[in-house]
Each structure stands twice: as structure tokens, then as C-alpha cells.
C-alpha positions as a Markdown table, in Angstrom:
| # | Residue | x | y | z |
|---|---|---|---|---|
| 1 | Met | 29.1 | -64.0 | -9.3 |
| 2 | Ala | 26.7 | -61.3 | -7.6 |
| 3 | Asn | 25.0 | -62.2 | -4.4 |
| 4 | Ser | 21.5 | -63.3 | -5.4 |
| 5 | Asn | 19.9 | -62.2 | -2.2 |
| 6 | Pro | 20.2 | -58.3 | -1.9 |
| 7 | Leu | 19.1 | -58.4 | 1.8 |
| 8 | Arg | 22.0 | -60.4 | 3.2 |
| 9 | Ser | 25.7 | -60.4 | 2.4 |
| 10 | Pro | 27.5 | -63.7 | 1.9 |
| 11 | Ser | 29.1 | -63.5 | 5.2 |
| 12 | Ser | 26.4 | -62.0 | 7.5 |
| 13 | Ser | 24.6 | -64.0 | 10.2 |
| 14 | Leu | 20.7 | -64.3 | 10.3 |
| 15 | Ser | 20.6 | -61.6 | 12.9 |
| 16 | Glu | 22.2 | -59.0 | 10.7 |
| 17 | Val | 19.6 | -59.2 | 7.9 |
| 18 | Asn | 18.6 | -56.0 | 7.0 |
| 19 | Leu | 14.9 | -55.9 | 5.7 |
| 20 | Gly | 14.3 | -52.3 | 5.1 |
| 21 | Pro | 13.9 | -49.0 | 6.9 |
| 22 | Ser | 12.3 | -49.0 | 10.4 |
| 23 | Ala | 9.3 | -47.1 | 11.1 |
| 24 | Asn | 7.0 | -46.2 | 14.0 |
| 25 | Pro | 8.2 | -48.2 | 17.1 |
| 26 | His | 5.2 | -46.9 | 19.3 |
| 27 | Ala | 2.5 | -49.5 | 18.5 |
| 28 | Lys | 2.1 | -52.3 | 20.9 |
| 29 | Pro | -0.1 | -55.5 | 21.7 |
| 30 | Thr | -1.6 | -53.7 | 24.8 |
| 31 | Asp | -3.2 | -51.2 | 22.5 |
| 32 | Phe | -5.8 | -53.8 | 21.5 |
| 33 | Asp | -8.5 | -56.0 | 23.2 |
| 34 | Phe | -8.0 | -59.2 | 21.3 |
| 35 | Leu | -11.6 | -60.8 | 21.0 |
| 36 | Ala | -11.5 | -63.9 | 19.0 |
| 37 | Val | -9.5 | -66.2 | 16.8 |
| 38 | Ile | -10.8 | -65.6 | 13.0 |
| 39 | Gly | -8.0 | -67.5 | 11.1 |
| 40 | Lys | -4.9 | -69.6 | 11.3 |
| 41 | Gly | -1.9 | -70.1 | 9.3 |
| 42 | Thr | 1.6 | -71.7 | 9.1 |
| 43 | Phe | 3.2 | -69.0 | 11.4 |
| 44 | Gly | 0.4 | -67.8 | 13.6 |
| 45 | Lys | -3.2 | -66.7 | 14.0 |
| 46 | Val | -5.5 | -64.1 | 12.9 |
| 47 | Leu | -7.4 | -62.4 | 15.6 |
| 48 | Leu | -10.3 | -60.0 | 15.8 |
| 49 | Ala | -9.1 | -57.0 | 17.6 |
| 50 | Lys | -10.7 | -53.6 | 19.1 |
| 51 | Leu | -8.2 | -50.6 | 19.4 |
| 52 | Lys | -8.9 | -49.2 | 22.7 |
| 53 | Ala | -8.1 | -45.7 | 21.6 |
| 54 | Asp | -11.1 | -45.5 | 19.3 |
| 55 | Asn | -12.9 | -48.8 | 19.5 |
| 56 | Lys | -12.3 | -49.6 | 16.0 |
| 57 | Phe | -12.2 | -53.2 | 14.8 |
| 58 | Tyr | -9.2 | -54.8 | 12.9 |
| 59 | Ala | -8.0 | -58.3 | 12.0 |
| 60 | Val | -4.6 | -58.6 | 13.5 |
| 61 | Lys | -2.2 | -61.2 | 12.1 |
| 62 | Val | 0.1 | -62.3 | 14.9 |
| 63 | Leu | 3.1 | -64.5 | 13.4 |
| 64 | Gln | 5.7 | -66.2 | 15.6 |
| 65 | Lys | 9.2 | -65.1 | 14.8 |
| 66 | Lys | 10.9 | -68.3 | 15.9 |
| 67 | Val | 8.6 | -70.2 | 13.6 |
| 68 | Ile | 9.4 | -68.1 | 10.6 |
| 69 | Leu | 13.2 | -68.2 | 11.3 |
| 70 | Lys | 13.2 | -71.9 | 11.8 |
| 71 | Lys | 11.5 | -72.3 | 8.4 |
| 72 | Lys | 13.7 | -69.6 | 7.0 |
| 73 | Glu | 10.7 | -67.8 | 5.7 |
| 74 | Gln | 11.6 | -64.3 | 6.6 |
| 75 | Lys | 12.0 | -63.1 | 3.2 |
| 76 | Asn | 8.5 | -64.3 | 2.3 |
| 77 | Ile | 7.0 | -62.5 | 5.4 |
| 78 | Met | 8.7 | -59.4 | 4.2 |
| 79 | Ala | 7.4 | -59.9 | 0.7 |
| 80 | Glu | 4.0 | -60.1 | 2.1 |
| 81 | Arg | 4.3 | -56.7 | 4.1 |
| 82 | Asn | 5.7 | -55.2 | 0.8 |
| 83 | Val | 2.7 | -56.3 | -1.1 |
| 84 | Leu | 0.5 | -54.9 | 1.5 |
| 85 | Leu | 1.9 | -51.6 | 1.3 |
| 86 | Lys | 1.4 | -51.5 | -2.5 |
| 87 | Ser | -2.2 | -53.0 | -2.4 |
| 88 | Leu | -3.6 | -50.0 | -0.5 |
| 89 | Lys | -5.3 | -48.5 | -3.5 |
| 90 | His | -7.2 | -51.4 | -4.9 |
| 91 | Pro | -10.9 | -52.1 | -3.9 |
| 92 | Phe | -10.6 | -55.9 | -3.7 |
| 93 | Leu | -7.3 | -56.2 | -1.8 |
| 94 | Val | -7.2 | -56.2 | 1.9 |
| 95 | Gly | -5.6 | -52.9 | 3.6 |
| 96 | Leu | -2.7 | -52.9 | 5.9 |
| 97 | His | -3.1 | -50.1 | 8.4 |
| 98 | Tyr | 0.3 | -50.7 | 10.1 |
| 99 | Ser | 2.6 | -53.3 | 11.4 |
| 100 | Phe | 4.7 | -53.6 | 14.4 |
| 101 | Gln | 6.9 | -56.2 | 16.3 |
| 102 | Thr | 7.9 | -57.5 | 19.7 |
| 103 | Pro | 11.0 | -59.7 | 20.4 |
| 104 | Glu | 8.8 | -62.8 | 19.8 |
| 105 | Lys | 6.1 | -61.8 | 17.4 |
| 106 | Leu | 5.2 | -59.8 | 14.3 |
| 107 | Tyr | 1.8 | -57.9 | 14.1 |
| 108 | Phe | -0.1 | -57.0 | 10.9 |
| 109 | Val | -3.1 | -54.7 | 11.7 |
| 110 | Leu | -5.4 | -55.2 | 8.7 |
| 111 | Asp | -8.9 | -54.4 | 7.7 |
| 112 | Tyr | -11.3 | -56.7 | 9.4 |
| 113 | Val | -13.5 | -58.3 | 6.6 |
| 114 | Asn | -16.3 | -60.2 | 8.1 |
| 115 | Gly | -18.4 | -61.5 | 5.3 |
| 116 | Gly | -16.6 | -64.9 | 5.5 |
| 117 | Glu | -14.2 | -66.8 | 3.3 |
| 118 | Leu | -15.6 | -67.8 | -0.2 |
| 119 | Phe | -14.6 | -71.4 | 0.9 |
| 120 | Phe | -16.9 | -71.2 | 3.9 |
| 121 | His | -19.9 | -70.1 | 1.5 |
| 122 | Leu | -19.0 | -72.8 | -0.8 |
| 123 | Gln | -19.0 | -75.4 | 1.7 |
| 124 | Arg | -22.3 | -74.3 | 2.8 |
| 125 | Glu | -24.0 | -73.9 | -0.6 |
| 126 | Arg | -21.9 | -76.5 | -2.9 |
| 127 | Cys | -21.9 | -74.4 | -5.8 |
| 128 | Phe | -23.0 | -71.0 | -7.3 |
| 129 | Leu | -25.1 | -70.1 | -10.2 |
| 130 | Glu | -23.1 | -68.7 | -13.1 |
| 131 | Pro | -24.0 | -64.9 | -12.5 |
| 132 | Arg | -22.8 | -65.1 | -9.0 |
| 133 | Ala | -19.8 | -67.0 | -9.8 |
| 134 | Arg | -19.0 | -64.4 | -12.7 |
| 135 | Phe | -19.3 | -61.4 | -10.3 |
| 136 | Tyr | -16.7 | -63.1 | -7.9 |
| 137 | Ala | -14.4 | -64.2 | -10.8 |
| 138 | Ala | -14.5 | -60.6 | -12.2 |
| 139 | Glu | -13.6 | -58.9 | -8.9 |
| 140 | Val | -10.8 | -61.4 | -8.3 |
| 141 | Ala | -9.5 | -60.9 | -11.8 |
| 142 | Ser | -9.5 | -57.1 | -11.2 |
| 143 | Ala | -7.4 | -57.6 | -8.2 |
| 144 | Ile | -5.0 | -60.2 | -9.9 |
| 145 | Gly | -4.6 | -57.7 | -12.8 |
| 146 | Tyr | -3.7 | -54.8 | -10.5 |
| 147 | Leu | -1.0 | -56.9 | -8.8 |
| 148 | His | 0.4 | -58.0 | -12.1 |
| 149 | Ser | 0.6 | -54.2 | -13.1 |
| 150 | Leu | 3.0 | -53.9 | -10.2 |
| 151 | Asn | 4.9 | -57.1 | -11.4 |
| 152 | Ile | 3.7 | -59.1 | -8.5 |
| 153 | Val | 2.4 | -62.5 | -9.0 |
| 154 | Tyr | 0.0 | -64.0 | -6.5 |
| 155 | Arg | 0.7 | -67.8 | -6.6 |
| 156 | Asp | -1.8 | -68.9 | -3.9 |
| 157 | Leu | -5.3 | -68.0 | -5.2 |
| 158 | Lys | -7.8 | -70.4 | -3.6 |
| 159 | Pro | -11.3 | -70.0 | -1.9 |
| 160 | Glu | -9.9 | -69.7 | 1.5 |
| 161 | Asn | -7.8 | -66.5 | 0.4 |
| 162 | Ile | -10.9 | -64.9 | -0.9 |
| 163 | Leu | -12.9 | -63.0 | 1.8 |
| 164 | Leu | -16.2 | -61.4 | 1.3 |
| 165 | Asp | -16.8 | -57.9 | 2.9 |
| 166 | Ser | -19.9 | -56.9 | 4.9 |
| 167 | Gln | -21.7 | -56.0 | 1.6 |
| 168 | Gly | -20.6 | -59.1 | -0.3 |
| 169 | His | -17.7 | -57.6 | -2.4 |
| 170 | Val | -14.6 | -59.8 | -2.9 |
| 171 | Val | -11.4 | -59.0 | -0.6 |
| 172 | Leu | -8.2 | -60.8 | -1.5 |
| 173 | Thr | -6.0 | -61.5 | 1.3 |
| 174 | Asp | -2.8 | -63.6 | 2.6 |
| 175 | Phe | 0.1 | -62.3 | 0.3 |
| 176 | Gly | 2.7 | -64.8 | 1.9 |
| 177 | Leu | 3.5 | -66.3 | -1.4 |
| 178 | Cys | 3.7 | -63.5 | -3.6 |
| 179 | Lys | 6.6 | -62.9 | -5.8 |
| 180 | Glu | 7.7 | -59.4 | -6.5 |
| 181 | Gly | 9.6 | -58.1 | -9.6 |
| 182 | Val | 8.1 | -60.6 | -12.1 |
| 183 | Glu | 7.9 | -58.6 | -15.4 |
| 184 | Pro | 5.7 | -59.5 | -18.4 |
| 185 | Glu | 8.4 | -61.3 | -20.0 |
| 186 | Thr | 10.2 | -62.9 | -17.2 |
| 187 | Thr | 9.8 | -66.3 | -15.2 |
| 188 | Thr | 10.1 | -67.4 | -11.8 |
| 189 | Ser | 10.6 | -71.0 | -10.5 |
| 190 | Thr | 10.0 | -71.6 | -6.8 |
| 191 | Phe | 7.8 | -74.6 | -6.1 |
| 192 | Cys | 5.0 | -73.2 | -4.1 |
| 193 | Gly | 1.1 | -73.1 | -3.8 |
| 194 | Thr | -1.7 | -75.3 | -2.7 |
| 195 | Pro | -2.1 | -78.8 | -4.3 |
| 196 | Glu | -5.3 | -78.5 | -5.7 |
| 197 | Tyr | -4.7 | -75.2 | -7.4 |
| 198 | Leu | -1.2 | -76.0 | -8.8 |
| 199 | Ala | -0.6 | -75.0 | -12.6 |
| 200 | Pro | 1.1 | -77.9 | -14.6 |
| 201 | Glu | 4.1 | -76.0 | -15.0 |
| 202 | Val | 4.6 | -75.4 | -11.3 |
| 203 | Leu | 4.2 | -79.1 | -10.9 |
| 204 | Arg | 6.6 | -80.0 | -13.7 |
| 205 | Lys | 9.1 | -77.6 | -11.8 |
| 206 | Glu | 9.5 | -75.6 | -15.0 |
| 207 | Pro | 10.1 | -71.8 | -15.1 |
| 208 | Tyr | 6.7 | -70.2 | -14.8 |
| 209 | Asp | 5.2 | -66.6 | -15.5 |
| 210 | Arg | 2.3 | -64.6 | -14.4 |
| 211 | Thr | -0.1 | -66.8 | -16.1 |
| 212 | Val | -0.1 | -69.3 | -13.0 |
| 213 | Asp | -2.6 | -66.9 | -11.4 |
| 214 | Trp | -4.9 | -67.3 | -14.3 |
| 215 | Trp | -4.6 | -71.1 | -14.1 |
| 216 | Cys | -5.6 | -70.6 | -10.3 |
| 217 | Leu | -8.5 | -68.3 | -11.2 |
| 218 | Gly | -9.8 | -71.0 | -13.6 |
| 219 | Ala | -9.5 | -73.5 | -10.9 |
| 220 | Val | -11.4 | -71.3 | -8.3 |
| 221 | Leu | -14.2 | -70.6 | -11.0 |
| 222 | Tyr | -14.4 | -74.2 | -11.8 |
| 223 | Glu | -14.9 | -75.1 | -8.1 |
| 224 | Met | -17.6 | -72.3 | -7.8 |
| 225 | Ile | -19.4 | -73.7 | -10.9 |
| 226 | Tyr | -19.0 | -77.6 | -10.3 |
| 227 | Ser | -18.3 | -77.7 | -6.4 |
| 228 | Leu | -14.8 | -79.2 | -6.5 |
| 229 | Pro | -11.5 | -78.0 | -8.1 |
| 230 | Pro | -10.8 | -79.4 | -11.6 |
| 231 | Phe | -9.1 | -82.9 | -11.4 |
| 232 | Tyr | -9.7 | -83.3 | -7.7 |
| 233 | Ser | -8.9 | -86.4 | -6.1 |
| 234 | Arg | -8.2 | -87.4 | -2.5 |
| 235 | Asp | -5.2 | -89.3 | -3.9 |
| 236 | Val | -2.8 | -86.4 | -4.6 |
| 237 | Ser | -0.8 | -88.3 | -7.0 |
| 238 | Glu | -3.8 | -89.2 | -9.0 |
| 239 | Met | -4.9 | -85.4 | -9.0 |
| 240 | Tyr | -1.6 | -84.4 | -10.1 |
| 241 | Asp | -1.6 | -86.9 | -13.0 |
| 242 | Gly | -5.0 | -85.4 | -13.9 |
| 243 | Ile | -3.5 | -81.8 | -13.9 |
| 244 | Leu | -0.5 | -82.8 | -16.0 |
| 245 | His | -2.1 | -85.3 | -18.5 |
| 246 | Lys | -6.0 | -85.4 | -18.5 |
| 247 | Pro | -8.2 | -83.3 | -20.5 |
| 248 | Leu | -10.4 | -80.8 | -18.7 |
| 249 | Pro | -13.6 | -82.5 | -17.4 |
| 250 | Leu | -16.6 | -80.1 | -18.3 |
| 251 | Pro | -20.0 | -81.7 | -17.1 |
| 252 | Pro | -23.1 | -80.7 | -19.3 |
| 253 | Gly | -25.4 | -78.1 | -18.5 |
| 254 | Lys | -23.3 | -75.0 | -18.3 |
| 255 | Ser | -23.0 | -72.2 | -20.8 |
| 256 | Gly | -20.8 | -72.3 | -23.6 |
| 257 | Ala | -19.2 | -69.0 | -22.4 |
| 258 | Val | -18.2 | -70.5 | -19.1 |
| 259 | Cys | -16.9 | -73.6 | -20.6 |
| 260 | Ser | -14.8 | -71.6 | -23.1 |
| 261 | Leu | -13.5 | -69.5 | -20.3 |
| 262 | Leu | -12.5 | -72.5 | -18.2 |
| 263 | Gln | -10.8 | -74.1 | -21.2 |
| 264 | Gly | -8.9 | -71.0 | -21.8 |
| 265 | Leu | -7.8 | -70.4 | -18.1 |
| 266 | Leu | -7.1 | -74.1 | -17.6 |
| 267 | Gln | -4.8 | -74.6 | -20.7 |
| 268 | Lys | -2.1 | -76.6 | -19.7 |
| 269 | Asp | 0.4 | -74.9 | -21.9 |
| 270 | Gln | 1.1 | -71.6 | -20.3 |
| 271 | His | 2.1 | -69.9 | -23.6 |
| 272 | Arg | -1.4 | -70.8 | -24.9 |
| 273 | Arg | -3.3 | -69.9 | -21.8 |
| 274 | Leu | -5.8 | -67.2 | -21.6 |
| 275 | Gly | -4.0 | -64.2 | -20.2 |
| 276 | Ala | -0.6 | -65.2 | -21.9 |
| 277 | Ile | -1.0 | -62.5 | -24.6 |
| 278 | Ala | -2.4 | -59.4 | -22.9 |
| 279 | Asp | -2.7 | -60.6 | -19.3 |
| 280 | Phe | -6.0 | -59.0 | -17.7 |
| 281 | Leu | -7.0 | -57.4 | -20.7 |
| 282 | Gln | -7.5 | -60.8 | -22.4 |
| 283 | Ile | -9.6 | -62.0 | -19.5 |
| 284 | Lys | -11.8 | -58.9 | -19.4 |
| 285 | Asn | -12.5 | -59.3 | -23.1 |
| 286 | His | -13.7 | -62.7 | -22.9 |
| 287 | Val | -17.4 | -63.2 | -23.8 |
| 288 | Phe | -18.2 | -64.8 | -20.3 |
| 289 | Phe | -17.6 | -61.3 | -18.8 |
| 290 | Ser | -19.6 | -59.4 | -21.5 |
| 291 | Pro | -22.4 | -58.7 | -18.9 |
| 292 | Ile | -19.9 | -56.9 | -16.6 |
| 293 | Asn | -19.1 | -53.2 | -16.8 |
| 294 | Trp | -15.6 | -53.0 | -15.4 |
| 295 | Asp | -15.7 | -49.4 | -14.6 |
| 296 | Asp | -18.7 | -50.0 | -12.4 |
| 297 | Leu | -17.1 | -53.1 | -11.0 |
| 298 | Tyr | -14.1 | -51.4 | -9.7 |
| 299 | His | -16.0 | -48.6 | -8.2 |
| 300 | Lys | -18.3 | -51.0 | -6.3 |
| 301 | Arg | -21.6 | -49.8 | -8.4 |
| 302 | Ile | -22.5 | -53.3 | -9.0 |
| 303 | Thr | -24.7 | -54.7 | -6.2 |
| 304 | Pro | -23.2 | -58.0 | -5.1 |
| 305 | Pro | -25.4 | -61.1 | -5.8 |
| 306 | Tyr | -25.2 | -62.2 | -2.1 |
| 307 | Asn | -25.3 | -59.9 | 1.0 |
| 308 | Pro | -23.9 | -61.7 | 4.2 |
| 309 | Asn | -26.2 | -59.4 | 6.2 |
| 310 | Val | -23.6 | -58.9 | 9.1 |
| 311 | Lys | -24.8 | -57.3 | 12.1 |
| 312 | Gly | -22.0 | -55.0 | 12.7 |
| 313 | Pro | -18.2 | -54.9 | 12.9 |
| 314 | Ala | -17.9 | -57.5 | 15.7 |
| 315 | Asp | -20.3 | -60.1 | 14.0 |
| 316 | Thr | -18.3 | -63.4 | 13.4 |
| 317 | Gln | -21.5 | -65.4 | 12.1 |
| 318 | His | -19.5 | -66.1 | 8.7 |
| 319 | Ile | -16.0 | -67.0 | 10.3 |
| 320 | Asp | -15.6 | -70.8 | 10.6 |
| 321 | Pro | -16.3 | -72.0 | 14.2 |
| 322 | Glu | -13.4 | -74.1 | 13.8 |
| 323 | Phe | -11.4 | -70.7 | 14.7 |
| 324 | Thr | -13.9 | -68.7 | 16.7 |
| 325 | Arg | -14.1 | -71.7 | 19.2 |
| 326 | Glu | -10.5 | -71.2 | 19.9 |
| 327 | Met | -9.4 | -69.4 | 23.1 |
| 328 | Val | -7.4 | -66.2 | 22.3 |
| 329 | Pro | -3.9 | -67.0 | 23.6 |
| 330 | Asn | -3.1 | -64.8 | 26.5 |
| 331 | Ser | 0.4 | -63.9 | 25.0 |
| 332 | Val | -0.9 | -62.0 | 21.9 |
| 333 | Gly | -2.0 | -59.0 | 24.1 |
| 334 | Arg | 1.1 | -58.7 | 26.3 |
| 335 | Thr | 3.8 | -56.3 | 25.6 |
| 336 | Pro | 6.9 | -58.0 | 26.6 |
| 337 | Glu | 9.7 | -56.3 | 28.8 |
| 338 | Leu | 12.2 | -54.4 | 26.9 |
| 339 | Asn | 15.0 | -56.6 | 28.1 |
| 340 | Ala | 13.2 | -59.7 | 26.8 |
| 341 | Gly | 15.3 | -62.0 | 24.7 |
| 342 | Thr | 15.9 | -60.1 | 21.2 |
| 343 | Ser | 18.0 | -62.7 | 19.3 |
| 344 | Ser | 15.6 | -62.9 | 16.5 |
| 345 | Ser | 14.4 | -59.2 | 16.3 |
| 346 | Asn | 17.1 | -57.9 | 14.1 |
| 347 | Ala | 16.1 | -60.2 | 11.2 |
| 348 | Phe | 13.0 | -58.2 | 10.8 |
| 349 | Asn | 14.5 | -54.8 | 10.8 |
| 350 | Gly | 12.1 | -52.4 | 8.9 |
| 351 | Phe | 8.8 | -54.6 | 9.6 |
| 352 | Ser | 7.1 | -51.7 | 11.5 |
| 353 | Tyr | 4.9 | -49.4 | 9.4 |
| 354 | Val | 2.2 | -47.0 | 9.9 |
| 355 | Ser | 0.1 | -45.3 | 7.2 |
| 356 | Gly | -0.5 | -41.5 | 7.2 |
| 357 | Glu | -4.3 | -42.0 | 8.0 |
| 358 | Asp | -3.5 | -43.6 | 11.5 |
| 359 | Ser | -2.6 | -40.4 | 13.4 |
| 360 | Phe | -3.2 | -41.8 | 16.7 |
| 361 | Leu | 0.2 | -43.2 | 16.7 |
């Protein structure tokens, strides 16, 4: 039987994993002033940083290698990097400028997007009117449709992963749970995602296809309209029972178009779900989106319904204070000595990357 992991031979140790061609070893933590914590995740933090060479601001995602290796997540981290490299050409996906590593840490240098998480705005406003929800849902659908065109399933769509830029356009971020190589007729089966947004087929641990992303879009749209995800309960088992077995609750007072879209996206049978037949095209053509000119949307010619009114690239007013109150760890800005322990560094061969436009490197 062929080895199922092309990154590793059956007899290789973790330190011999080859994760792609290496590139640009010159970037280092001391190139930056790290100013504030702006996000946190399982493997590290996201920081606002200013590049000393040109005073430009970036979001730098700093990941601890030892935590990644302990949880055996290096393959997912490299998948995130690969998706970031492929997503540079879409207006609603966060851009990777370059990545580099030290013996202890991995660094993603990303666009700094400071209009705030959709989650942050939803917490503050509870819910949105339909035109605003439609605008965000359309930009997110455009981004998901693009990923699907590259045979990538996103798998973790939720308000925390949807950012607004300084003008109010959507920027999808955090590709750590993406799955590459999922063609239109194929499935995958890894159990992953966020409880409130899991599709029924994932909960049932059945093979699933790219329509899991359309279920998640439905869940996010539902939350934008009704203030909570569908079937939400503090009791997780009760919530899962609702996702698996109960009819979709649609409180009165909303348009028939949005209710129709929600019923189509939150269809428990993935083969009958909206998007199962023609993927993004089927979403675009739904009556709820009839006010949207998709070409204008893609080219950002539609004025966003909400402007974050940020005061400049260092403005953190829309970043959750839970993050910004934290002290920036001193270790993230230090470049370790070359003879520092390197036991884990070979597991991330090929992580470093620089795009052509960043010529200062």
C-alpha cells in the first residue's frame, strides 16, 4: 500500500520531514518593532508589528514550534502557508508577504487588517439589517468560491475568522484547517471545525465535501440576522442534537429571500444543500443576492454598509481589548543565537517564503 503522507517516508523521524523547498533565510524577528497583541490561537499569537526598514505595519502570526510538534499539527501549519501563497490574488482573502523561522518559532508576515473581527462587531451590535448581512455574506461567498476553484475547502468559517479592512470590506483569515486537493466530486473525513458551525455530516463523522463551507456560510448569515448561530445552546450535546435532528428555527419578520437562502444553505443533507450542484454559481444566483452586482463586488466598487473609520494603520480601536491589554512577549522580537537548539527546525523545512514585491529582503 502506498504511503499516505507524501511528506514522510514510513521510516523517517519527525526531524527529517521535508515540507517543501526552502526560501529566503534572511528575515528575522529583530527586523520588526512588535507593538501590540491583536489575536491569539492554539499555537501562538498575532501581533501588530512595524517593519523598521520602511515603517510599514503588518500582522505577524508567531507560532511555537514545540506546541505544533506536540500536537502533531505541522502538516496543517504548512497547509495554511500553502493556501496563503495561493490566495494572494483574491480581494477578500488575507495576503501573506513572507514567512520565516527561528529554531523555536514560525513567523507569518501578513496584511494588517484593522477594521475588527465580524465577531467583535456582532457582539457590539447584536445583529445586522439584511442589506449589511447580504454584503458581508456575498464577499465571504466570493472568497469561499475562489478557494473551491483551487480545490481548497476552508472548513472553519465563523465570525472570528472574518475581518473587516479599514474601508469595511471583508478579509477572510486563518487557513489552519483548510484542506487542499478536494476536487468537486471527492470527499474528506477529518473531524474538525468549531462546534457552533459544524455541518451535520461532520458531526456524524461521515465523508464530506466542499458543501460544508456553504453550511458554515448559512450559520454565519443566520447569526448576522438573528444574533446567535442556528441551534445554538450552551449545552453542546443539545446543540448537536439540534444540528442533526431538529428543523431550522426561522423566527418571523425576515424576508422570504433570506429565509429561502438559509434553508438552502442549512440543508442537513449535503447532497441537497445549496451549492451541491454548481458550487458558488448556485449561491450567486439565489434571489437573496439579486441586488448584488458580482463584478462590482469583486472589484470593490460597492461602498461597504459600515465604515470602521480607523485613524491610521496603527489604530487598534476595533481589536478586542482582551488581546490588546496583553503585554507583547519579549521573546517574539529576539533573534536567537545560531547555535540555539534546532531539534524541531527540520520539521518545517521550506516554511520560509518571500513574495517578489518585498525587495528589501
